[in-house]
Short mmCIF file of C-alpha atoms in Angstrom, two decimals:
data_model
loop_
_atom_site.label_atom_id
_atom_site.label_comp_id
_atom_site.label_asym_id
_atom_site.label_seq_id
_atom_site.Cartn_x
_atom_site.Cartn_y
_atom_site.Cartn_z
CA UNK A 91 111.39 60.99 125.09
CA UNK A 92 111.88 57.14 125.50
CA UNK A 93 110.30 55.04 124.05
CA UNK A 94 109.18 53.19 126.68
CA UNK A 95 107.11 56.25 127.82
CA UNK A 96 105.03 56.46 124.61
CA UNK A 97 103.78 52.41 124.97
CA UNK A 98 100.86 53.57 127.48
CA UNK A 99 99.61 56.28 124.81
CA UNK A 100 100.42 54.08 122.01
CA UNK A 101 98.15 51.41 123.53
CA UNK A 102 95.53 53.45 123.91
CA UNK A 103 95.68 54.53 120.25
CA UNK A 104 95.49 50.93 119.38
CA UNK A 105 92.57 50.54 121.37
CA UNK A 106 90.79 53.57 119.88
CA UNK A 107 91.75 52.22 116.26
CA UNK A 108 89.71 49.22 117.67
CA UNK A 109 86.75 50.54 118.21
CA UNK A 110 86.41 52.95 115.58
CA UNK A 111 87.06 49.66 113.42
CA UNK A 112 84.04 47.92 115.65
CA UNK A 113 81.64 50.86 115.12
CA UNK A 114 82.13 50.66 111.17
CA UNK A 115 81.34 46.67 110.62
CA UNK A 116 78.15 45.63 111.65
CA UNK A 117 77.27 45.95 115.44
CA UNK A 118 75.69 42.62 116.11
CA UNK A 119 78.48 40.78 114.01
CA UNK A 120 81.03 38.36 115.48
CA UNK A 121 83.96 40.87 113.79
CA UNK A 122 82.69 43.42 115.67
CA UNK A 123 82.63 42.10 119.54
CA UNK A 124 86.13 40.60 118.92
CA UNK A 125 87.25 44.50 118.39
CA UNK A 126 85.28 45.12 121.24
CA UNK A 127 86.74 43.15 123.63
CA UNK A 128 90.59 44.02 121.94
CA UNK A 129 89.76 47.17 123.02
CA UNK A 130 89.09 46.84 126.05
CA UNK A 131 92.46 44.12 126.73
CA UNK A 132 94.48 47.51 124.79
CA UNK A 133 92.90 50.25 126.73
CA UNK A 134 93.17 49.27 130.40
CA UNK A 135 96.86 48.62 130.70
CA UNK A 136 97.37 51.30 127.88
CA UNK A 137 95.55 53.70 130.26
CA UNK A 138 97.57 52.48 133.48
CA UNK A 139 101.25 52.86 131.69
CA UNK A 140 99.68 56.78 130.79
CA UNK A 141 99.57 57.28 134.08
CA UNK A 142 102.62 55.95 135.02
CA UNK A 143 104.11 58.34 132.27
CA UNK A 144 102.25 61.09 133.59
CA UNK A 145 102.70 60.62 137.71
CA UNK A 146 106.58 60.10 136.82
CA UNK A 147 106.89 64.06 135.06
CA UNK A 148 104.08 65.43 137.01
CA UNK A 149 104.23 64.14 140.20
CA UNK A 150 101.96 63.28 142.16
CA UNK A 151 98.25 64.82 142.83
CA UNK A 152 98.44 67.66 144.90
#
């Protein structure tokens, strides 16, 4: 497998590191929205390369 077909999931597991890293500092801290919001920049292209991964072996929806 390439490894340009593991960056989507990879991303995502960046993102997930994130916010398990946000939900053990202090909520209302500074620290903790800036994990937040990486998070959120990680997931949503992580999650759109996963699916390109996924629609290129897969196929399509039926």
């Amino acid at each position: 497998m390439p490894l340009r077909d593991l960056i989507g999931p990879i991303t995502c597991g960046v993102a997930a590191a994130c916010l398990l890293a946000a939900v053990a500092v202090d909520l209302d801290s500074t620290a903790a929205k800036v994990l937040m919001v990486a998070a959120a920049v990680f997931f949503v292209p992580g999650a759109f390369l996963t699916l390109v991964f996924v629609r290129r072996y897969l196929g399509p929806p039926l």
